[in-house]
Short mmCIF file of N, CA and C in Angstrom, two decimals:
data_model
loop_
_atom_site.label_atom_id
_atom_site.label_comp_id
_atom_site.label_asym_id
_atom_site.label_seq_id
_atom_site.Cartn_x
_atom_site.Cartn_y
_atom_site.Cartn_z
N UNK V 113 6.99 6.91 14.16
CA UNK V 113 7.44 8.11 13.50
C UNK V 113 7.32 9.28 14.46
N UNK V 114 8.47 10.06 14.48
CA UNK V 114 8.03 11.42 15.41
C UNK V 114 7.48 11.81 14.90
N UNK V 115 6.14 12.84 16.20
CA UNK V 115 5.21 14.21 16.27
C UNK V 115 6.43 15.38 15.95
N UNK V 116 6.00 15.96 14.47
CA UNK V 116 6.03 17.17 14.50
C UNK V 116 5.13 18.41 15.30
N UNK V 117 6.31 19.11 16.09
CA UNK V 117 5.49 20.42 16.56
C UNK V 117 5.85 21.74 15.86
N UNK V 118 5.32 22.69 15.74
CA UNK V 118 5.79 24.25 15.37
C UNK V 118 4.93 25.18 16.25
N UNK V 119 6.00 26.37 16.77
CA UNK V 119 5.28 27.32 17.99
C UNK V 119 5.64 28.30 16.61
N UNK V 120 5.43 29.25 17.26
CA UNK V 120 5.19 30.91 16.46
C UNK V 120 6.12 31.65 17.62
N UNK V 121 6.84 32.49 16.47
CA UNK V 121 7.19 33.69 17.14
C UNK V 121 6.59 34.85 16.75
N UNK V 122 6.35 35.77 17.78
CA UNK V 122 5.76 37.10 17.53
C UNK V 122 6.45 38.21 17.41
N UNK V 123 6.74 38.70 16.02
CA UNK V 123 7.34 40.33 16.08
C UNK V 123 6.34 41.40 16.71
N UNK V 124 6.29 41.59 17.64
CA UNK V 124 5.90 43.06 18.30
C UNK V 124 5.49 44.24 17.39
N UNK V 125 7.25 44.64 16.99
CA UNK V 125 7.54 45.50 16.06
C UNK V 125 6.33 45.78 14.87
N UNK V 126 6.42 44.27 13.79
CA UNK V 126 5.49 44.90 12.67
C UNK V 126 4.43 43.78 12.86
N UNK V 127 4.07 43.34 13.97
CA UNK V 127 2.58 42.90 14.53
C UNK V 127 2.89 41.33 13.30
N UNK V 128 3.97 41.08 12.98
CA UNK V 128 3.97 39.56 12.64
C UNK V 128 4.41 37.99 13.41
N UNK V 129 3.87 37.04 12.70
CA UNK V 129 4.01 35.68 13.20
C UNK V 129 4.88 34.92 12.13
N UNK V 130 6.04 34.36 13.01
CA UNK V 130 6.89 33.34 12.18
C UNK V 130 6.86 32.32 12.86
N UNK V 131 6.39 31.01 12.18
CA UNK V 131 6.29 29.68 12.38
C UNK V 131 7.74 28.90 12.84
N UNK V 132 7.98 28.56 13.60
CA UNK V 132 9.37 27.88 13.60
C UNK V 132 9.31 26.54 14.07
N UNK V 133 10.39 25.75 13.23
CA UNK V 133 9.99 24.22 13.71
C UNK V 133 10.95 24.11 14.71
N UNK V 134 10.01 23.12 16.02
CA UNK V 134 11.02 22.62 17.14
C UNK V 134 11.20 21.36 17.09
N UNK V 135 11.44 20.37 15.96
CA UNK V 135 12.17 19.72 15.90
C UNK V 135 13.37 19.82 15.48
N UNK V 136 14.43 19.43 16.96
CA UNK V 136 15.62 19.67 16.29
C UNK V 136 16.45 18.66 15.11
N UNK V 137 17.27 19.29 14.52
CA UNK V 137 18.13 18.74 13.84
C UNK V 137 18.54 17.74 13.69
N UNK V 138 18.85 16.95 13.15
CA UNK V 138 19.37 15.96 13.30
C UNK V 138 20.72 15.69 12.22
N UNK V 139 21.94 15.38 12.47
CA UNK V 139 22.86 15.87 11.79
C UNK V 139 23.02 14.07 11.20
N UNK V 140 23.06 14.22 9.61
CA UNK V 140 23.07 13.31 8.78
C UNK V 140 24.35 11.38 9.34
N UNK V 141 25.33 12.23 9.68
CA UNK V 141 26.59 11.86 10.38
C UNK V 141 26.19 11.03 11.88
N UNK V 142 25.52 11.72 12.41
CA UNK V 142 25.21 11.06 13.93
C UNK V 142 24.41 10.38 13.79
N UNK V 143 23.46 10.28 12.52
CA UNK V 143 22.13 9.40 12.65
C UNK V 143 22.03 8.57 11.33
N UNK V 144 21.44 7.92 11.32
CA UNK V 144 20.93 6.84 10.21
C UNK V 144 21.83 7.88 8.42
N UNK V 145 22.17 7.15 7.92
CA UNK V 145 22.16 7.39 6.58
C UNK V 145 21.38 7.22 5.83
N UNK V 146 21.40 8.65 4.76
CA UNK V 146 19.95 8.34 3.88
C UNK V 146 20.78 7.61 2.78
N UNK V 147 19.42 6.54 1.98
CA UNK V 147 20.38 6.53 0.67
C UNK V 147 20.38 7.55 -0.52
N UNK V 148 21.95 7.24 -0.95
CA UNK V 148 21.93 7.90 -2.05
C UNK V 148 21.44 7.85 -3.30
N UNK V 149 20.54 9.16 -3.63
CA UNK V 149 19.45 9.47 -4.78
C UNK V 149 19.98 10.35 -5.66
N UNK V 150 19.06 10.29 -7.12
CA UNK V 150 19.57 11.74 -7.76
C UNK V 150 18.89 12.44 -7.58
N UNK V 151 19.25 13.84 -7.31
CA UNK V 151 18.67 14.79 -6.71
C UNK V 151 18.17 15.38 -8.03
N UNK V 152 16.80 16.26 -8.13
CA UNK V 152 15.90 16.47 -9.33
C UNK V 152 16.04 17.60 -8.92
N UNK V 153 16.93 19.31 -8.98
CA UNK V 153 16.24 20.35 -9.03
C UNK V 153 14.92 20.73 -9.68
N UNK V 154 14.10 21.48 -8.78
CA UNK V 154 12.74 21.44 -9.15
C UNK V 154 12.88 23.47 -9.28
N UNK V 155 13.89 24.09 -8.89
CA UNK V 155 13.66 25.32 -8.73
C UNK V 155 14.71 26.21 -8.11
N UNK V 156 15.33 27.29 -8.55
CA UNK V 156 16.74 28.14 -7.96
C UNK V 156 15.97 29.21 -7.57
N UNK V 157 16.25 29.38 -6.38
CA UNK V 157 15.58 31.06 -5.71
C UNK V 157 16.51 31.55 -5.05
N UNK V 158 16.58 33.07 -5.08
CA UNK V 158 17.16 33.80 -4.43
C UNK V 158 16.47 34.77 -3.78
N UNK V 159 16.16 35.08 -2.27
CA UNK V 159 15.40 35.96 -1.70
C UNK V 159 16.84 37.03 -0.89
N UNK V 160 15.92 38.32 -0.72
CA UNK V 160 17.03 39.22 -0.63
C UNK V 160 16.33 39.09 1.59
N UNK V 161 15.56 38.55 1.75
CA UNK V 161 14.86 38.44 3.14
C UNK V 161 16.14 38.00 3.73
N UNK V 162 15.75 38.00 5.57
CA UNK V 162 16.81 37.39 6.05
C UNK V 162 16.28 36.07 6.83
N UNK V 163 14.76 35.43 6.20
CA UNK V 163 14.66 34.34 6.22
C UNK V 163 13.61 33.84 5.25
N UNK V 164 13.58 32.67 5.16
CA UNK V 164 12.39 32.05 4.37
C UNK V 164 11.84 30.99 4.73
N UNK V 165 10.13 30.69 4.88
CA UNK V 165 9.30 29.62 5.62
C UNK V 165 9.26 29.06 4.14
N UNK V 166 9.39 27.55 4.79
CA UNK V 166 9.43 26.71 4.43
C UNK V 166 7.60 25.68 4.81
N UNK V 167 7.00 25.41 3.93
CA UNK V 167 5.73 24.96 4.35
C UNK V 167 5.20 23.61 3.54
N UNK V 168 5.23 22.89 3.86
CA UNK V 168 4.97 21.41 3.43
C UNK V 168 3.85 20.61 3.49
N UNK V 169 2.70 20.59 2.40
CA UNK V 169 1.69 19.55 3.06
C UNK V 169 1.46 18.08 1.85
N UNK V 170 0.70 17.22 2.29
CA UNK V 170 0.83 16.42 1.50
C UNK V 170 -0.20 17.08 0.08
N UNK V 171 0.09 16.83 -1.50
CA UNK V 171 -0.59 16.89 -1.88
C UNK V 171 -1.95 16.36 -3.21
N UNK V 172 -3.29 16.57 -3.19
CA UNK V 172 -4.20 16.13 -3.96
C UNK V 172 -4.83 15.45 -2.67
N UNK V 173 -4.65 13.96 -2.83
CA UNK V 173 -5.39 13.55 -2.02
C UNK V 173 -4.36 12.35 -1.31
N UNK V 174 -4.93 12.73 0.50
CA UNK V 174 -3.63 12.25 1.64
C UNK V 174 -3.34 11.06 1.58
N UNK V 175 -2.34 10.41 1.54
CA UNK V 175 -2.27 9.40 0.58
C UNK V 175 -1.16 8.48 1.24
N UNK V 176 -1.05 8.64 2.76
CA UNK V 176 0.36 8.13 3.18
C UNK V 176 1.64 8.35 3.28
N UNK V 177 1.96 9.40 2.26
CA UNK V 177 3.22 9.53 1.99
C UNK V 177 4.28 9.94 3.16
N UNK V 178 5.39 9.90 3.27
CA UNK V 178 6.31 9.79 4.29
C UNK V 178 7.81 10.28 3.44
N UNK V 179 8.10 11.53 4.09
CA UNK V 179 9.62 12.42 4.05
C UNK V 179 10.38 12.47 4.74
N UNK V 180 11.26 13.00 4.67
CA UNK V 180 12.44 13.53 5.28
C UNK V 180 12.54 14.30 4.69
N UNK V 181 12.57 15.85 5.08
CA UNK V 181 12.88 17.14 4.87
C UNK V 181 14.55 17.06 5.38
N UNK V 182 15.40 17.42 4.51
CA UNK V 182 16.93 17.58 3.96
C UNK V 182 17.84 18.75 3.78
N UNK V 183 18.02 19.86 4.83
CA UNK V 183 18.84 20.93 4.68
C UNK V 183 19.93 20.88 4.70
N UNK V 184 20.93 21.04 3.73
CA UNK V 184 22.30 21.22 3.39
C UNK V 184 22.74 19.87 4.65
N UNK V 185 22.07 18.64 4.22
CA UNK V 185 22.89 17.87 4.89
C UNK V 185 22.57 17.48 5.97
N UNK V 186 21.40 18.26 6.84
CA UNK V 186 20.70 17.74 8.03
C UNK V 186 19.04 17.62 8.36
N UNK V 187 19.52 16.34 8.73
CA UNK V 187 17.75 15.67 8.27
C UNK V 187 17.21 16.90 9.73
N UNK V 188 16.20 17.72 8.93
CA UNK V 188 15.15 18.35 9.75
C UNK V 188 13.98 17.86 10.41
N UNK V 189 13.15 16.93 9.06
CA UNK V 189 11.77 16.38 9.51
C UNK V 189 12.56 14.85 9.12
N UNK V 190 12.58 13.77 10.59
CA UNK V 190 12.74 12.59 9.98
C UNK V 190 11.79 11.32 9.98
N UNK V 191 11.48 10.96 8.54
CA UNK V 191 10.31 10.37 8.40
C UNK V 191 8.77 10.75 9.03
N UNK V 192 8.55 11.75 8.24
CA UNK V 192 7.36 12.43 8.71
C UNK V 192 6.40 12.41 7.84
N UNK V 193 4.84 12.13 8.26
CA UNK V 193 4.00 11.57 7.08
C UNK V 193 3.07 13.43 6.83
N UNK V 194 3.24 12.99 5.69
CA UNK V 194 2.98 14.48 4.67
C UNK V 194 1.06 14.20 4.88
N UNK V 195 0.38 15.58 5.04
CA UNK V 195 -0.76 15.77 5.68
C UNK V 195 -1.34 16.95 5.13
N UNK V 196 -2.64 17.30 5.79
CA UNK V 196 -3.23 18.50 5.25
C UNK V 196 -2.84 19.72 6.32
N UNK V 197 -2.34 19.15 7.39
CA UNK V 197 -1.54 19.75 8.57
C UNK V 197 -0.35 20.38 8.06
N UNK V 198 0.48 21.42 7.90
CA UNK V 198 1.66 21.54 7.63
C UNK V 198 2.86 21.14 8.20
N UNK V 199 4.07 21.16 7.37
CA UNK V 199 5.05 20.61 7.98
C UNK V 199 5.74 21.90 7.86
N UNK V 200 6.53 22.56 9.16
CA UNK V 200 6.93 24.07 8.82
C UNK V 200 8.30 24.06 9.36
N UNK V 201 9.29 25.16 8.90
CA UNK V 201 10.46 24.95 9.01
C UNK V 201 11.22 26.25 8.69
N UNK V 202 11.76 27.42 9.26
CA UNK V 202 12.30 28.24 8.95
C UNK V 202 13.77 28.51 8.54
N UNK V 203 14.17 28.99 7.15
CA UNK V 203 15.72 29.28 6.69
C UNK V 203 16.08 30.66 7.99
N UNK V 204 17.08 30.88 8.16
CA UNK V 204 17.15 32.05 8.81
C UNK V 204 19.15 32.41 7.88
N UNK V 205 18.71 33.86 7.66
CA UNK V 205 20.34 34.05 6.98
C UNK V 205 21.18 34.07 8.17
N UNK V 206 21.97 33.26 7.88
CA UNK V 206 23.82 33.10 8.46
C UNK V 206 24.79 32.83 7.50
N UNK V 207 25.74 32.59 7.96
CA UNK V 207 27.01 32.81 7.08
C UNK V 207 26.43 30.94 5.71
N UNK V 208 27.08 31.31 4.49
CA UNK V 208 26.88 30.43 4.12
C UNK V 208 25.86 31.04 2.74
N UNK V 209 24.19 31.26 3.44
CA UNK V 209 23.17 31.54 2.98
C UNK V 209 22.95 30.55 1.61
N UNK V 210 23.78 29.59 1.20
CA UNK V 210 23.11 28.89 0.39
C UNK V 210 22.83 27.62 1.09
N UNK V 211 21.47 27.62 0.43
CA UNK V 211 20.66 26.25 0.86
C UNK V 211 20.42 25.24 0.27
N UNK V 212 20.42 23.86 -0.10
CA UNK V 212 19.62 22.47 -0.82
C UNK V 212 18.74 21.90 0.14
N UNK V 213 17.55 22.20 -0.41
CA UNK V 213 16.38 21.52 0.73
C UNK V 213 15.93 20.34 -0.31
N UNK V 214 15.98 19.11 0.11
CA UNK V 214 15.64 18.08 -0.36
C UNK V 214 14.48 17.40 0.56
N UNK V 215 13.36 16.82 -0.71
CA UNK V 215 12.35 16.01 0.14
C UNK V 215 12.57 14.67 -0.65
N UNK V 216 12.97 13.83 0.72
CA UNK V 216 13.79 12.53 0.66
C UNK V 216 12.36 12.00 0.77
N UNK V 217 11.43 11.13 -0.23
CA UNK V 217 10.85 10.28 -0.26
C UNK V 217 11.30 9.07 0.72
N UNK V 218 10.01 8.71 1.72
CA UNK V 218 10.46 7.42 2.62
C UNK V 218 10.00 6.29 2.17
N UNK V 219 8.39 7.27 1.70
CA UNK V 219 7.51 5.64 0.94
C UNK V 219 6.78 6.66 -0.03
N UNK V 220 6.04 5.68 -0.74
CA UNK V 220 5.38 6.10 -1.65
C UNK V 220 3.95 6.07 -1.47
N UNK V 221 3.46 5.70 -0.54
CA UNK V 221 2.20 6.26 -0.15
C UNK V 221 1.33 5.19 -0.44
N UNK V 222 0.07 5.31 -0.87
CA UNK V 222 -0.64 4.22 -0.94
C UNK V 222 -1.14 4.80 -2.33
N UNK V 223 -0.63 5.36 -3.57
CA UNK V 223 -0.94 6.38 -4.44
C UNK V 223 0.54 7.26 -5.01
N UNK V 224 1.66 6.25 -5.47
CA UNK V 224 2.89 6.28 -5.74
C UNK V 224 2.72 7.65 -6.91
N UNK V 225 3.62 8.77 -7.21
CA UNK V 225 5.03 8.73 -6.39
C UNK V 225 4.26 9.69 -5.44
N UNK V 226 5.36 9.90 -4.41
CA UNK V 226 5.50 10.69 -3.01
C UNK V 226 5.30 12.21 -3.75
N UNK V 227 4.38 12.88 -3.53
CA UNK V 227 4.19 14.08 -3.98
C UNK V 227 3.97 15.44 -2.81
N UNK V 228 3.81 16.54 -3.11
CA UNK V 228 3.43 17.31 -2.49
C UNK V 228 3.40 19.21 -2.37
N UNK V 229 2.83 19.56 -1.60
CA UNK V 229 2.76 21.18 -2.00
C UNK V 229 3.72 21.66 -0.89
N UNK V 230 4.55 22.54 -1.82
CA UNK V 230 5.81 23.45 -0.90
C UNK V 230 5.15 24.49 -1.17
N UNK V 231 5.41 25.68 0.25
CA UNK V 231 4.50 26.89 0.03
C UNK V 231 6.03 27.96 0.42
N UNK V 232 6.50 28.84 0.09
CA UNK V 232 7.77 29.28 0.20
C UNK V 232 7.53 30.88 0.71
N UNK V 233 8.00 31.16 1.92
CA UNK V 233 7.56 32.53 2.48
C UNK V 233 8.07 33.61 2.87
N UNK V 234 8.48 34.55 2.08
CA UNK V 234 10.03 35.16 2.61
C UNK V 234 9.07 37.01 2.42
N UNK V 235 9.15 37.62 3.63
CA UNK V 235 8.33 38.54 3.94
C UNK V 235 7.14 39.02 3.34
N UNK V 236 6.60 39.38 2.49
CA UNK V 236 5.45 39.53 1.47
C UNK V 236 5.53 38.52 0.46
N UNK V 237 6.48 38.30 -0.08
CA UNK V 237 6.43 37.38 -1.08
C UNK V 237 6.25 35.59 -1.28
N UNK V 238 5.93 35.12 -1.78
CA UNK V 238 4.97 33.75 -1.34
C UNK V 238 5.28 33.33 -2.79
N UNK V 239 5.46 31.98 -2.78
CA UNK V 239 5.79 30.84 -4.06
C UNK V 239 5.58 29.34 -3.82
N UNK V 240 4.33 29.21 -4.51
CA UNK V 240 3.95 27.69 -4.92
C UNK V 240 4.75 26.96 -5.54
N UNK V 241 4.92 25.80 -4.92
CA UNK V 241 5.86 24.53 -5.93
C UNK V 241 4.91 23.14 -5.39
N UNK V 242 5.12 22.53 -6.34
CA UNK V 242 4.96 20.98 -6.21
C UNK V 242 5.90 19.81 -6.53
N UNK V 243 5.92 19.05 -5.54
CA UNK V 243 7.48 18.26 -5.66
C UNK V 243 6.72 17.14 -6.07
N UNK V 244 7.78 15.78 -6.71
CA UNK V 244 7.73 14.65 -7.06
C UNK V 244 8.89 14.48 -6.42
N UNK V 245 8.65 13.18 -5.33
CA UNK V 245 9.95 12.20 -5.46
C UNK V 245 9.54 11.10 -5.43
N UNK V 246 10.43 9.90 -5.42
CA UNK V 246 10.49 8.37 -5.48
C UNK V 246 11.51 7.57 -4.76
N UNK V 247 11.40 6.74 -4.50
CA UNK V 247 13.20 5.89 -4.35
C UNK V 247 13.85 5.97 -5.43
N UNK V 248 13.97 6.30 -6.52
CA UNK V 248 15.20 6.71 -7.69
C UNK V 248 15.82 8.45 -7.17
N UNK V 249 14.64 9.31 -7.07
CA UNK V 249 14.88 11.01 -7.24
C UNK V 249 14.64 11.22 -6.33
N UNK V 250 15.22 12.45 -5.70
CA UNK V 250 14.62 13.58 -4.84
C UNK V 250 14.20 14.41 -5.18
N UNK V 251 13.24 15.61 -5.13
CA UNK V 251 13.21 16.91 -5.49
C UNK V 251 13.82 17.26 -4.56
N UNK V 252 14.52 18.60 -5.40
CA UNK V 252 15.40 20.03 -4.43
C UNK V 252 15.51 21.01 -4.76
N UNK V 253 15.17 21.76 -3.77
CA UNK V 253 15.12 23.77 -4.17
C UNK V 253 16.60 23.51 -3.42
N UNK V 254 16.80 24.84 -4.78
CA UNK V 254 18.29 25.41 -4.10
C UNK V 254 17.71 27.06 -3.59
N UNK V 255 18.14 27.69 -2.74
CA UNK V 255 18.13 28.70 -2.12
C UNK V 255 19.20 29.66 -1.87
N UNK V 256 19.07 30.77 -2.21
CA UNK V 256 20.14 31.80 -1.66
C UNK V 256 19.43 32.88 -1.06
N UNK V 257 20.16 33.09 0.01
CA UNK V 257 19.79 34.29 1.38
C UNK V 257 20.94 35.38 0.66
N UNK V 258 20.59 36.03 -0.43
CA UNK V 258 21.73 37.45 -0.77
C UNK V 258 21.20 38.58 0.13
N UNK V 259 22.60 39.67 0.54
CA UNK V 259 22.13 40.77 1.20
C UNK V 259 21.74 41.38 0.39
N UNK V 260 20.85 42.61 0.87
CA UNK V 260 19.92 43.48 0.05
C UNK V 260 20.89 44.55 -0.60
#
């Protein structure tokens, strides 16, 4: 399974740190196909920011579990085992601004179903979720980047 890494960028400006993941992309088309699941919205957000962290750990107790983090279609994290470590990943607004982030259950852990804590970070504002998936479902936040 690939090592996830994340560096930080530093705003100068207002003395902040944004996490960004350097694993690149991986575009659904060029690489392995996932199978097809029903996708479980777990949550609709709209942030007026012009990005939002994305923060992933495994959750209760670590348990094996294994994702694929799923943006509009391109596997971000592939097969990555969910931890007390985070899994981090930044939205940034561009054209489009709507998002489906899906966490594609790989396995179910040793402590079925594939669970976990999403931490959601869009300049001051911060939102807890907890996902369920399985091999039947995915959970998925939908996202919108609206201008202010």
């Amino acid at each position: 399974f690939p090592v996830t890494i994340t560096q930080v960028e530093t705003n100068q400006e207002n003395k902040s740190i944004t996490p960004i993941a350097t694993t690149p992309p991986l575009a659904l088309s060029n690489k392995r196909e996932l199978e097809k699941r029903e996708e479980k919205v777990i949550d609709r957000l709209q942030f007026t920011e012009d990005s939002v962290t994305i923060t992933i750990y495994d959750n209760g107790v670590i348990d094996e579990d294994f994702i694929s983090l799923v943006v509009n279609d391109q596997i971000i994290f592939d097969k990555v085992k969910l931890s007390a470590s985070p899994l981090v990943y930044t939205l940034k607004r561009k054209e489009g601004n709507h998002y489906s982030i899906a966490f594609h259950a790989e396995t179910l852990g040793t402590i079925p179903p594939n669970t976990g804590l999403i931490i959601l970070t869009a300049g001051e504002k911060r939102k807890e979720l907890l996902f369920t998936s399985d091999l039947e479902k995915t959970a998925t936040i939908l996202i919108e980047l609206v201008k202010k």
